[in-house]
Short mmCIF file of C-alpha atoms and ligand atoms in Angstrom, two decimals:
data_model
loop_
_atom_site.label_atom_id
_atom_site.label_comp_id
_atom_site.label_asym_id
_atom_site.label_seq_id
_atom_site.Cartn_x
_atom_site.Cartn_y
_atom_site.Cartn_z
CA MET N 8 -35.30 -42.96 7.62
CA MET N 9 -33.33 -43.54 4.46
CA ASN N 10 -33.82 -39.95 3.44
CA ASN N 11 -32.74 -38.70 6.81
CA THR N 12 -29.48 -40.63 6.71
CA GLU N 13 -28.79 -39.28 3.28
CA THR N 14 -29.34 -35.74 4.50
CA GLU N 15 -27.05 -36.32 7.44
CA ASN N 16 -24.33 -37.62 5.13
CA THR N 17 -24.66 -34.59 2.94
CA ILE N 18 -24.42 -32.30 5.93
CA GLU N 19 -21.31 -34.12 7.06
CA LEU N 20 -19.74 -33.72 3.64
CA VAL N 21 -20.59 -30.05 3.53
CA ALA N 22 -19.28 -29.58 7.06
CA GLU N 23 -16.02 -31.27 6.09
CA LYS N 24 -15.55 -29.01 3.10
CA LYS N 25 -16.61 -25.90 4.95
CA THR N 26 -14.24 -26.23 7.90
CA LYS N 27 -11.10 -26.19 5.79
CA LYS N 28 -8.65 -23.67 7.17
CA PHE N 29 -6.66 -21.12 5.22
CA PHE N 30 -3.77 -18.80 5.98
CA VAL N 31 -2.75 -15.76 3.93
CA GLU N 32 0.88 -14.63 4.00
CA THR N 33 1.47 -11.15 2.64
CA TYR N 34 4.53 -9.68 0.93
CA GLY N 35 5.02 -6.23 -0.56
CA CYS N 36 3.04 -3.02 -0.35
CA GLN N 37 0.07 -1.73 1.67
CA MET N 38 -2.20 -2.54 -1.26
CA ASN N 39 -1.27 -6.21 -0.83
CA VAL N 40 -2.14 -6.04 2.87
CA SER N 41 -5.50 -4.59 1.87
CA ASP N 42 -6.00 -7.30 -0.78
CA SER N 43 -5.25 -10.04 1.76
CA GLU N 44 -8.05 -8.59 3.91
CA ILE N 45 -10.40 -8.81 0.93
CA VAL N 46 -9.31 -12.41 0.22
CA THR N 47 -9.95 -13.31 3.87
CA ALA N 48 -13.44 -11.79 3.70
CA LEU N 49 -14.24 -13.65 0.47
CA LEU N 50 -13.10 -17.02 1.83
CA GLN N 51 -14.79 -16.59 5.22
CA LYS N 52 -18.00 -15.71 3.38
CA ASP N 53 -17.70 -19.02 1.59
CA GLY N 54 -17.36 -20.93 4.87
CA TYR N 55 -13.59 -21.33 5.12
CA GLU N 56 -11.96 -20.64 8.48
CA SER N 57 -8.88 -18.54 9.15
CA ALA N 58 -5.94 -20.51 10.58
CA ALA N 59 -3.65 -18.99 13.18
CA SER N 60 -0.53 -19.89 11.19
CA SER N 61 0.52 -21.63 7.99
CA GLU N 62 1.24 -24.81 10.01
CA ASP N 63 -2.43 -25.09 10.99
CA ALA N 64 -3.73 -24.40 7.47
CA ASP N 65 -5.09 -26.70 4.77
CA ILE N 66 -4.72 -23.87 2.26
CA VAL N 67 -1.73 -21.53 2.30
CA LEU N 68 -2.09 -18.43 0.16
CA ILE N 69 1.02 -16.37 -0.55
CA ASN N 70 0.15 -12.84 -1.65
CA THR N 71 3.15 -11.70 -3.64
CA CYS N 72 5.07 -8.66 -4.87
CA ALA N 73 6.85 -8.36 -8.23
CA ILE N 74 8.20 -4.81 -7.99
CA ARG N 75 11.86 -5.84 -7.79
CA GLU N 76 13.66 -9.08 -8.53
CA ASN N 77 14.61 -9.68 -4.89
CA ALA N 78 10.92 -9.47 -3.86
CA GLU N 79 10.23 -12.41 -6.19
CA GLU N 80 13.29 -14.32 -4.93
CA ARG N 81 12.00 -14.06 -1.37
CA VAL N 82 8.66 -15.53 -2.41
CA ARG N 83 10.30 -18.43 -4.26
CA THR N 84 12.37 -19.25 -1.17
CA ARG N 85 9.22 -19.18 0.94
CA ILE N 86 7.34 -21.48 -1.45
CA ARG N 87 10.21 -24.01 -1.28
CA ASP N 88 10.04 -23.93 2.53
CA PHE N 89 6.81 -25.93 2.22
CA LYS N 90 8.53 -28.95 0.62
CA THR N 91 8.60 -31.12 3.77
CA THR N 92 5.17 -29.97 4.99
CA LYS N 93 3.68 -30.90 1.66
CA LYS N 94 5.44 -34.30 1.67
CA HIS N 95 3.76 -35.13 5.00
CA ASN N 96 0.46 -33.58 3.96
CA PRO N 97 -0.03 -33.93 0.19
CA GLU N 98 -3.60 -32.57 0.51
CA MET N 99 -2.31 -29.18 1.52
CA ILE N 100 -3.01 -26.51 -1.11
CA ILE N 101 -0.46 -23.81 -1.93
CA GLY N 102 -1.79 -20.80 -3.82
CA VAL N 103 0.20 -17.88 -5.15
CA LEU N 104 -1.77 -14.62 -5.32
CA GLY N 105 -0.99 -11.06 -6.38
CA CYS N 106 1.52 -9.41 -8.65
CA MET N 107 3.96 -12.29 -9.11
CA ALA N 108 1.07 -14.61 -9.95
CA GLU N 109 -0.14 -12.14 -12.55
CA ARG N 110 3.32 -11.59 -14.03
CA LEU N 111 4.32 -15.25 -14.36
CA LYS N 112 0.90 -16.87 -14.90
CA THR N 113 1.12 -20.62 -15.73
CA LYS N 114 4.92 -20.36 -15.86
CA LEU N 115 4.82 -20.29 -12.08
CA LEU N 116 3.25 -23.79 -12.02
CA GLU N 117 6.02 -25.06 -14.27
CA GLU N 118 8.80 -23.41 -12.30
CA GLU N 119 7.53 -24.07 -8.77
CA HIS N 120 6.13 -27.59 -8.55
CA LEU N 121 4.74 -27.13 -5.04
CA VAL N 122 2.28 -24.50 -6.29
CA ASP N 123 -1.30 -25.69 -6.95
CA MET N 124 -2.98 -22.40 -7.75
CA VAL N 125 -2.07 -19.07 -9.39
CA VAL N 126 -4.51 -16.18 -8.90
CA GLY N 127 -4.13 -12.58 -10.12
CA PRO N 128 -5.28 -9.46 -8.19
CA ASP N 129 -8.61 -9.14 -10.02
CA ALA N 130 -9.60 -12.81 -9.74
CA TYR N 131 -10.08 -13.29 -6.00
CA ARG N 132 -13.83 -13.83 -6.27
CA SER N 133 -13.07 -17.07 -8.11
CA LEU N 134 -10.95 -18.48 -5.23
CA PRO N 135 -13.64 -20.91 -3.94
CA ALA N 136 -14.16 -22.31 -7.47
CA LEU N 137 -10.41 -22.64 -7.98
CA ILE N 138 -10.00 -24.44 -4.64
CA ALA N 139 -12.80 -26.85 -5.65
CA LYS N 140 -10.94 -27.54 -8.90
CA ILE N 141 -7.79 -28.45 -6.99
CA GLU N 142 -9.80 -30.72 -4.71
CA GLY N 143 -10.89 -32.45 -7.92
CA GLY N 144 -7.24 -33.20 -8.64
CA GLU N 145 -6.33 -30.39 -11.04
CA LYS N 146 -4.12 -27.34 -10.81
CA ALA N 147 -5.97 -24.01 -11.06
CA VAL N 148 -5.17 -20.64 -12.64
CA ASN N 149 -7.11 -17.39 -12.97
CA VAL N 150 -5.11 -14.34 -13.97
CA LEU N 151 -7.81 -12.42 -15.83
CA LEU N 152 -7.53 -8.68 -15.27
CA SER N 153 -10.69 -6.62 -15.11
CA LEU N 154 -11.73 -3.11 -16.11
CA GLU N 155 -14.39 -2.94 -13.37
CA GLU N 156 -13.43 -5.04 -10.35
CA THR N 157 -12.98 -2.90 -7.22
CA TYR N 158 -14.33 -5.41 -4.64
CA SER N 159 -16.48 -2.48 -3.55
CA ASN N 160 -19.15 -4.65 -1.88
CA ILE N 161 -16.64 -6.69 0.11
CA ASN N 162 -16.12 -5.72 3.71
CA PRO N 163 -12.45 -6.57 4.37
CA VAL N 164 -11.56 -8.65 7.44
CA ARG N 165 -8.86 -6.67 9.26
CA LEU N 166 -5.85 -8.90 9.79
CA ALA N 167 -3.48 -8.77 12.75
CA GLY N 168 -3.93 -5.01 12.95
CA ASN N 169 -3.93 -2.81 16.04
CA GLY N 170 -7.69 -2.14 15.83
CA ILE N 171 -6.96 1.57 15.41
CA THR N 172 -5.53 2.09 11.92
CA ALA N 173 -6.86 0.49 8.72
CA PHE N 174 -6.38 0.62 4.96
CA ILE N 175 -9.18 1.39 2.51
CA THR N 176 -8.52 0.70 -1.16
CA ILE N 177 -10.06 3.52 -3.22
CA MET N 178 -8.85 2.53 -6.66
CA ARG N 179 -7.05 -0.33 -8.39
CA GLY N 180 -4.51 -0.65 -11.19
CA CYS N 181 -2.40 2.09 -12.75
CA ASP N 182 -2.36 3.78 -16.16
CA ASN N 183 0.84 5.76 -15.68
CA MET N 184 3.29 3.42 -17.37
CA CYS N 185 6.41 4.66 -15.61
CA SER N 186 8.98 2.84 -17.75
CA PHE N 187 10.63 0.92 -14.87
CA CYS N 188 7.41 -0.28 -13.26
CA VAL N 189 5.69 -3.65 -13.49
CA VAL N 190 2.49 -2.55 -11.71
CA PRO N 191 0.47 -1.55 -14.83
CA PHE N 192 1.07 -5.12 -16.08
CA THR N 193 0.35 -6.91 -12.81
CA ARG N 194 -2.58 -4.83 -11.58
CA GLY N 195 -4.11 -3.76 -14.88
CA ARG N 196 -5.92 -0.60 -15.87
CA GLU N 197 -6.77 2.10 -13.39
CA ARG N 198 -10.32 2.15 -12.02
CA SER N 199 -11.86 4.11 -9.16
CA ARG N 200 -14.17 2.69 -6.53
CA ASP N 201 -17.66 4.01 -5.78
CA PRO N 202 -17.18 6.85 -3.22
CA GLU N 203 -20.29 5.84 -1.30
CA SER N 204 -18.85 2.40 -0.58
CA ILE N 205 -15.59 4.05 0.55
CA VAL N 206 -17.40 6.39 2.96
CA ASN N 207 -19.51 3.51 4.28
CA GLU N 208 -16.38 1.46 4.93
CA ALA N 209 -14.85 4.41 6.82
CA LYS N 210 -18.05 4.84 8.89
CA LEU N 211 -18.11 1.17 9.80
CA LEU N 212 -14.46 1.25 10.82
CA PHE N 213 -15.10 4.28 13.03
CA GLU N 214 -18.02 2.52 14.72
CA GLN N 215 -15.76 -0.48 15.35
CA GLY N 216 -13.29 1.78 17.19
CA TYR N 217 -10.82 2.55 14.41
CA ARG N 218 -9.41 6.08 14.52
CA GLU N 219 -7.34 6.30 11.35
CA VAL N 220 -7.88 5.22 7.75
CA THR N 221 -5.34 5.28 4.93
CA LEU N 222 -6.87 5.63 1.47
CA LEU N 223 -4.86 3.51 -0.96
CA GLY N 224 -4.23 3.77 -4.69
CA GLN N 225 -1.18 3.69 -6.97
CA ASN N 226 -1.93 7.28 -7.97
CA VAL N 227 -4.63 8.67 -5.68
CA ASP N 228 -4.64 12.07 -7.39
CA SER N 229 -6.20 10.58 -10.50
CA TYR N 230 -9.15 9.14 -8.52
CA LYS N 231 -12.30 10.07 -10.38
CA TRP N 232 -15.90 8.91 -10.16
CA PHE N 233 -18.46 10.15 -12.62
CA GLY N 234 -21.99 9.91 -11.26
CA GLY N 235 -22.92 6.34 -11.90
CA GLY N 236 -19.56 4.80 -12.71
CA PRO N 237 -15.78 4.82 -12.72
CA LYS N 238 -13.78 7.07 -15.03
CA ARG N 239 -13.20 4.44 -17.71
CA ASP N 240 -16.87 4.03 -18.69
CA PHE N 241 -17.44 7.74 -18.83
CA GLU N 242 -14.42 9.07 -20.61
CA LYS N 243 -16.54 10.42 -23.42
CA VAL N 244 -19.34 11.99 -21.38
CA ASN N 245 -19.80 15.72 -21.29
CA THR N 246 -18.11 16.55 -18.01
CA GLU N 247 -19.42 20.14 -18.23
CA SER N 248 -23.00 18.92 -17.81
CA LYS N 249 -24.64 20.23 -14.62
CA ASP N 250 -26.37 16.90 -13.96
CA LEU N 251 -23.15 15.02 -13.77
CA LYS N 252 -21.75 14.65 -10.30
CA VAL N 253 -18.00 14.25 -10.48
CA VAL N 254 -16.08 13.14 -7.41
CA ASN N 255 -12.34 13.80 -7.63
CA PHE N 256 -9.71 12.96 -5.02
CA ALA N 257 -10.08 16.29 -3.18
CA ASN N 258 -13.85 15.71 -2.94
CA LEU N 259 -13.33 12.14 -1.72
CA LEU N 260 -10.85 13.25 0.95
CA GLU N 261 -13.40 15.75 2.20
CA MET N 262 -16.20 13.16 2.23
CA VAL N 263 -14.08 10.78 4.33
CA ALA N 264 -12.88 13.59 6.63
CA LEU N 265 -16.51 14.45 7.35
CA VAL N 266 -17.27 10.92 8.62
CA ASN N 267 -16.08 12.03 12.08
CA PRO N 268 -13.58 14.65 13.30
CA LEU N 269 -11.98 11.93 15.44
CA LEU N 270 -11.21 9.78 12.41
CA ARG N 271 -7.80 10.62 10.99
CA VAL N 272 -7.44 10.36 7.22
CA ARG N 273 -4.20 9.49 5.43
CA PHE N 274 -3.59 8.52 1.82
CA SER N 275 -0.94 7.00 -0.43
CA THR N 276 0.46 7.44 -3.07
CA SER N 277 0.48 10.97 -4.48
CA ASN N 278 1.99 11.60 -7.88
CA PRO N 279 3.85 14.84 -8.71
CA GLN N 280 2.30 15.07 -12.17
CA ASP N 281 -1.28 14.89 -10.86
CA MET N 282 -1.26 16.33 -7.32
CA THR N 283 -3.44 19.47 -7.42
CA ASP N 284 -3.54 22.54 -5.19
CA GLU N 285 -7.20 21.64 -4.58
CA VAL N 286 -6.06 18.46 -2.82
CA LEU N 287 -3.51 20.45 -0.78
CA HIS N 288 -6.15 23.03 0.24
CA THR N 289 -8.48 20.22 1.32
CA ILE N 290 -5.71 18.73 3.49
CA ALA N 291 -5.10 22.16 5.04
CA LYS N 292 -8.81 22.74 5.68
CA TYR N 293 -9.53 19.66 7.83
CA HIS N 294 -7.77 19.04 11.10
CA ASN N 295 -8.30 15.29 10.77
CA ILE N 296 -6.70 14.98 7.31
CA CYS N 297 -3.11 14.25 8.23
CA LYS N 298 -0.47 16.76 7.27
CA TYR N 299 1.68 14.23 5.46
CA VAL N 300 2.38 13.63 1.77
CA HIS N 301 4.35 10.76 0.26
CA LEU N 302 5.53 12.17 -3.06
CA PRO N 303 7.84 9.79 -4.97
CA MET N 304 10.57 11.73 -6.84
CA GLN N 305 12.47 8.69 -8.27
CA SER N 306 15.30 10.90 -9.62
CA GLY N 307 16.56 14.49 -9.46
CA SER N 308 17.60 14.51 -13.10
CA SER N 309 15.12 15.75 -15.71
CA ARG N 310 16.69 13.56 -18.41
CA VAL N 311 16.31 10.42 -16.24
CA LEU N 312 12.74 11.41 -15.25
CA GLU N 313 11.89 11.75 -18.94
CA MET N 314 13.29 8.25 -19.62
CA MET N 315 11.28 7.00 -16.66
CA ASN N 316 8.16 8.53 -18.27
CA ARG N 317 7.24 10.16 -14.97
CA GLY N 318 5.47 13.13 -16.56
CA TYR N 319 7.36 15.81 -14.57
CA ASN N 320 10.87 17.21 -14.44
CA ARG N 321 13.09 18.42 -11.60
CA GLU N 322 11.59 21.94 -11.64
CA LYS N 323 8.00 20.71 -11.59
CA TYR N 324 8.81 18.36 -8.69
CA LEU N 325 10.32 21.22 -6.70
CA GLU N 326 7.37 23.43 -7.57
CA ARG N 327 5.00 20.79 -6.08
CA ILE N 328 7.14 20.60 -2.92
CA GLN N 329 6.96 24.39 -2.62
CA ALA N 330 3.18 24.25 -3.08
CA ILE N 331 2.91 21.69 -0.25
CA ARG N 332 5.04 23.88 2.04
CA ALA N 333 3.10 27.05 1.15
CA ILE N 334 -0.39 25.58 1.53
CA ILE N 335 0.27 23.17 4.42
CA PRO N 336 2.86 24.60 6.81
CA ASP N 337 4.57 21.83 8.85
CA CYS N 338 3.62 19.09 6.42
CA GLY N 339 5.56 15.82 6.70
CA ILE N 340 7.01 14.82 3.31
CA SER N 341 8.53 11.50 2.27
CA THR N 342 9.64 10.08 -1.06
CA ASP N 343 10.83 7.10 -3.13
CA VAL N 344 14.14 7.17 -5.01
CA ILE N 345 15.61 4.74 -7.54
CA ALA N 346 19.42 4.59 -7.72
CA GLY N 347 21.17 3.59 -10.94
CA PHE N 348 18.39 3.67 -13.52
CA CYS N 349 19.50 2.84 -17.09
CA SER N 350 22.30 5.14 -18.32
CA GLU N 351 22.23 7.31 -15.17
CA THR N 352 25.58 9.13 -15.00
CA ASP N 353 27.49 10.23 -11.90
CA GLU N 354 26.42 13.81 -12.66
CA GLU N 355 22.75 12.78 -12.82
CA HIS N 356 23.09 10.87 -9.56
CA LYS N 357 24.50 14.09 -8.05
CA GLU N 358 21.32 15.85 -9.22
CA THR N 359 19.33 13.32 -7.17
CA VAL N 360 21.61 14.05 -4.21
CA SER N 361 21.14 17.81 -4.64
CA LEU N 362 17.35 17.57 -4.96
CA MET N 363 17.23 15.52 -1.76
CA GLU N 364 19.50 18.12 -0.11
CA MET N 365 17.14 20.89 -1.18
CA VAL N 366 13.95 19.22 -0.01
CA LYS N 367 15.28 17.45 3.13
CA PHE N 368 12.63 14.76 3.25
CA ASP N 369 11.43 13.48 6.60
CA TYR N 370 11.77 9.97 5.26
CA ALA N 371 12.74 8.23 2.00
CA TYR N 372 12.47 4.72 0.59
CA MET N 373 15.46 4.04 -1.64
CA PHE N 374 15.92 1.19 -4.12
CA PRO N 375 18.63 0.09 -6.55
CA TYR N 376 17.09 -0.16 -10.02
CA SER N 377 15.91 -3.68 -10.78
CA GLU N 378 14.99 -4.42 -14.38
CA ARG N 379 11.57 -6.03 -14.69
CA PRO N 380 10.88 -8.16 -17.76
CA ALA N 381 8.42 -6.73 -20.33
CA THR N 382 8.39 -3.21 -18.87
CA PRO N 383 9.04 -0.33 -21.33
CA ALA N 384 12.49 0.23 -19.76
CA ALA N 385 13.44 -3.42 -20.21
CA LYS N 386 12.40 -3.21 -23.86
CA LYS N 387 13.95 0.16 -24.70
CA TYR N 388 16.98 0.68 -22.47
CA LYS N 389 20.02 -1.20 -21.29
CA ASP N 390 20.34 -1.91 -17.57
CA ASP N 391 23.91 -0.70 -17.86
CA VAL N 392 24.78 0.81 -14.47
CA PRO N 393 26.95 -1.86 -12.76
CA GLU N 394 25.45 -3.36 -9.57
CA ASP N 395 28.30 -2.06 -7.39
CA VAL N 396 27.76 1.48 -8.71
CA LYS N 397 23.99 1.23 -8.03
CA LEU N 398 24.71 0.11 -4.48
CA LYS N 399 27.35 2.78 -3.91
CA ARG N 400 24.89 5.47 -5.08
CA MET N 401 22.21 4.02 -2.88
CA GLN N 402 24.49 3.91 0.17
CA GLU N 403 25.30 7.55 -0.40
CA ILE N 404 21.67 8.67 -0.47
CA LEU N 405 20.78 6.34 2.43
CA ALA N 406 23.43 7.95 4.65
CA MET N 407 22.36 11.43 3.58
CA GLN N 408 18.70 10.65 4.28
CA ARG N 409 19.50 9.27 7.74
CA ASN N 410 21.16 12.58 8.45
CA HIS N 411 18.18 14.56 7.11
CA SER N 412 15.74 12.51 9.21
CA MET N 413 17.90 13.20 12.28
CA ILE N 414 18.01 16.95 11.54
CA GLY N 415 14.21 16.99 11.05
CA ASN N 416 13.61 15.06 14.28
CA LYS N 417 15.98 17.27 16.28
CA ALA N 418 14.07 20.31 15.04
CA ASP N 419 10.96 18.82 16.66
CA ILE N 420 12.54 18.77 20.14
CA GLY N 421 10.56 21.16 22.32
CA LYS N 422 7.45 21.05 20.10
CA THR N 423 4.14 19.61 21.28
CA PHE N 424 2.13 17.33 18.98
CA GLU N 425 -1.27 15.74 19.00
CA VAL N 426 -0.63 11.99 18.96
CA LEU N 427 -2.99 9.12 18.24
CA VAL N 428 -2.00 6.22 20.50
CA GLU N 429 -1.61 3.01 18.48
CA GLY N 430 -0.22 0.57 21.04
CA HIS N 431 2.36 -0.23 23.66
CA SER N 432 6.02 0.17 22.82
CA LYS N 433 7.88 -3.07 22.10
CA ARG N 434 10.48 -2.31 24.75
CA SER N 435 8.40 -1.58 27.82
CA LYS N 436 4.82 -1.83 29.05
CA GLU N 437 4.78 1.70 30.51
CA GLN N 438 5.76 3.17 27.17
CA VAL N 439 3.09 3.82 24.58
CA PHE N 440 3.55 4.40 20.90
CA GLY N 441 1.68 6.64 18.46
CA ARG N 442 2.08 8.99 15.53
CA ASN N 443 1.71 12.69 15.03
CA THR N 444 -0.13 14.11 12.01
CA GLN N 445 3.19 14.24 10.08
CA ASN N 446 3.39 10.44 10.42
CA LYS N 447 6.35 10.51 12.78
CA ALA N 448 6.46 7.75 15.39
CA ILE N 449 6.54 9.01 19.00
CA ILE N 450 7.06 7.00 22.17
CA PHE N 451 6.27 8.33 25.64
CA ALA N 452 5.50 7.08 29.13
CA SER N 453 1.85 6.64 30.08
CA GLU N 454 0.08 4.08 32.20
CA LYS N 455 -3.44 5.33 31.63
CA HIS N 456 -3.66 5.75 27.86
CA LYS N 457 -4.89 3.06 25.53
CA PRO N 458 -4.85 2.60 21.75
CA GLY N 459 -7.30 5.01 20.09
CA ASP N 460 -6.75 7.86 22.58
CA TYR N 461 -5.64 11.28 21.35
CA VAL N 462 -3.04 12.91 23.61
CA HIS N 463 -0.67 15.85 23.59
CA VAL N 464 3.01 14.95 23.72
CA ARG N 465 6.01 17.24 24.00
CA VAL N 466 9.15 16.01 22.26
CA THR N 467 12.18 15.81 24.57
CA ASN N 468 14.60 13.66 22.58
CA CYS N 469 14.90 11.64 19.37
CA THR N 470 16.73 9.09 17.25
CA SER N 471 16.78 9.32 13.43
CA GLY N 472 13.71 7.04 13.34
CA THR N 473 11.66 7.94 16.43
CA LEU N 474 10.67 10.92 18.56
CA ILE N 475 10.74 10.49 22.33
CA GLY N 476 8.39 12.64 24.37
CA GLU N 477 6.50 13.36 27.55
CA LEU N 478 2.78 13.53 28.08
CA MET N 479 1.21 16.98 28.47
CA ASP N 480 -1.97 17.65 30.43
CA ALA N 481 -3.51 20.16 28.03
CA PRO N 482 -6.53 18.96 26.06
CA THR N 483 -5.84 18.06 22.42
CA PRO N 484 -7.22 20.18 19.56
CA ASN N 485 -9.73 17.39 19.08
CA GLY N 486 -11.17 18.43 22.42
CA LEU N 487 -10.29 15.32 24.39
N1 LIG S 763 2.44 4.03 -7.39
C1 LIG S 763 3.50 4.45 -6.59
C2 LIG S 763 4.45 3.36 -6.15
C3 LIG S 763 4.72 2.16 -6.98
S1 LIG S 763 5.96 1.03 -6.52
C4 LIG S 763 4.17 5.66 -7.27
O1 LIG S 763 3.50 6.47 -7.80
O2 LIG S 763 5.38 5.81 -7.23
C5 LIG S 763 6.82 1.73 -5.16
C6 LIG S 763 8.19 2.21 -5.47
O3 LIG S 763 9.03 1.14 -5.91
C7 LIG S 763 8.26 3.21 -6.61
O4 LIG S 763 7.94 4.50 -6.22
C8 LIG S 763 9.71 3.09 -7.05
O5 LIG S 763 10.55 3.98 -6.33
C9 LIG S 763 10.07 1.66 -6.69
N2 LIG S 763 10.21 0.83 -7.91
C10 LIG S 763 9.24 0.53 -8.79
N3 LIG S 763 9.75 -0.23 -9.78
C11 LIG S 763 11.07 -0.39 -9.51
C12 LIG S 763 12.13 -1.06 -10.17
N4 LIG S 763 11.94 -1.69 -11.32
N5 LIG S 763 13.37 -1.03 -9.59
C13 LIG S 763 13.58 -0.37 -8.43
N6 LIG S 763 12.61 0.28 -7.76
C14 LIG S 763 11.36 0.27 -8.31
FE1 LIG S 764 4.23 2.24 -11.05
FE2 LIG S 764 4.32 4.69 -11.85
FE3 LIG S 764 1.99 3.53 -11.49
S1 LIG S 764 5.61 3.80 -10.28
S2 LIG S 764 2.37 2.04 -9.90
S3 LIG S 764 3.49 2.99 -13.02
S4 LIG S 764 2.52 5.64 -10.95
#
C-alpha cells in the first residue's frame, strides 16, 4: 500500500512537471521560423505542451533577431510587455533564444531583469535542463556554439503554417564574414546537414500534404557534404578520390526535386560569389524547382562591396544576373540592398541606383545600414553617413523598386501561370491566393479549389505587390 501511494505521488509530480505549457514567439528571418519549429519539437518530445498564446503559457520563449539595432529594440520592448504578467505570475519563465541571446549572452540577464533564460541557436537541446535549473530557483544560460549541430534527427513541428509550404534548414551558420553582418558571430561556423535527413524530411512533408519546401541556409551555394560528414571535418580529404561521394548544392536540389514532381522546391539565400552555373542548370532542368533566385547585391559600387567583404564586384554581380537570365528564361529575381554603408558617397549610392535600374528586380528588401557591435565594419570603419542621408537614399531606392515591381507585374498581364494554391484571400472567401514559380503572389476567384491544388491562372490586372487573375480550364503542366 505504502509503495503504491509513493508511486502515485511520483506520477502526480511527473504529471505536474510534464504538463507545463510553452509558447514560442518568433522575430526575424525564415531561419528563425525554422528554429522555432525545432524548439517546439524538442520541448514536445520532452513532455511540454504547446500553448495557444503567450497568455496561456508557463514558459514564454522569444526567438530573436540581431541583424539590425531596431530588431533588438523591438524584442526589448516585447520583453518589457511581460512586466505585469510576471508580477501576477512570478512562476512564469521568460526565455530569450536566437541571435540576440547569442550576441548579448549574460549581459541580457543584467539588462533585462524579467529574463530567466538565455539560449543560443546551437543550444536548444539543452532547453529542458535549463528549464529545470530555473525551476530550482536559478537563472540559466547556454550560448555555446557548435561545429556539428544541425538538429538533423529532429522532425520540426510546423507552426501556424498553411499546411502547404514548409521550411527545411539544410545548413547552419555562416563563414562569409561580410563586414557589416552579425550572423557569423550569432550563428557560428558554417556546417551542412546530412542530405539523407533533408530528403527524408521532404518526403515526410509531401506525405503529410505539403506541396512546397524552401531549403534554408545563409549561403546555400556553399552547401557541401562529403560522404560521411559535413565539410568542416573533411576539409583535408582528397576530394578527387573516386570513393568519396560529394553532395553539393546542385546535387541536393536535384535529390529534393526527385522526391515528387508535385513537390515544389525553393531555396534561400544564394550568394553571388558562390552561385554556380551548375545550380542554375539544375533549376532549369526540373519543372518543380521554382524559377526564382534571391540574390542579395547589397551595393552597386565595387569599392563599397570590397569594404563589405562580399567577394564580388559590380561586374561579377551583373555577370551572375546575366547567367540567370540566359540559363533560366523568365526567372524571378529579388535582392537585398543596404543604404548608407560606411563612407558611401552620393556617387556610390547612384551606382546602386543604376545597378537596380539595369537589373529591374521583381522585388527588393532595402535597409539603412545599422552598425552592429564587434563586426569587422564596426571595428574598422566609421558609421559616418548621417541617418537622414541613409533614409533619403533608402526612400529613393524604395520608390524606384516599387516602380520596377509595377512594371514587372504589368508585363505579366495576359500571361498564364501555373499557381500552387496556398489559401483563401484575406479579403473574400471566394478569392483564393497562391504563387507562381517566380514567387509572385496571385489572387483569383475560385470556389472549388483548395490549398495544395495546382491550377492555371491568367493574369488580368495587378498592383505593385500582387497579380490578379482568372482561372483557366486547361490542365497544368503538372498534369492536374
Ligand atoms: N545570408 C544572407 C542574408 C543575411 S541577413 C546573405 O547572403 O545576404 C539579411 C540581409 O540583412 C542582408 O542581405 C543585408 O542586406 C541585411 N543586413 C545584414 N546586416 C545588416 C546591417 N548591419 N545593417 C543593415 N542591413 C543589414
Ligand atoms: Fe551575413 Fe554575409 Fe553570411 S550577409 S549571413 S555574413 S553571407
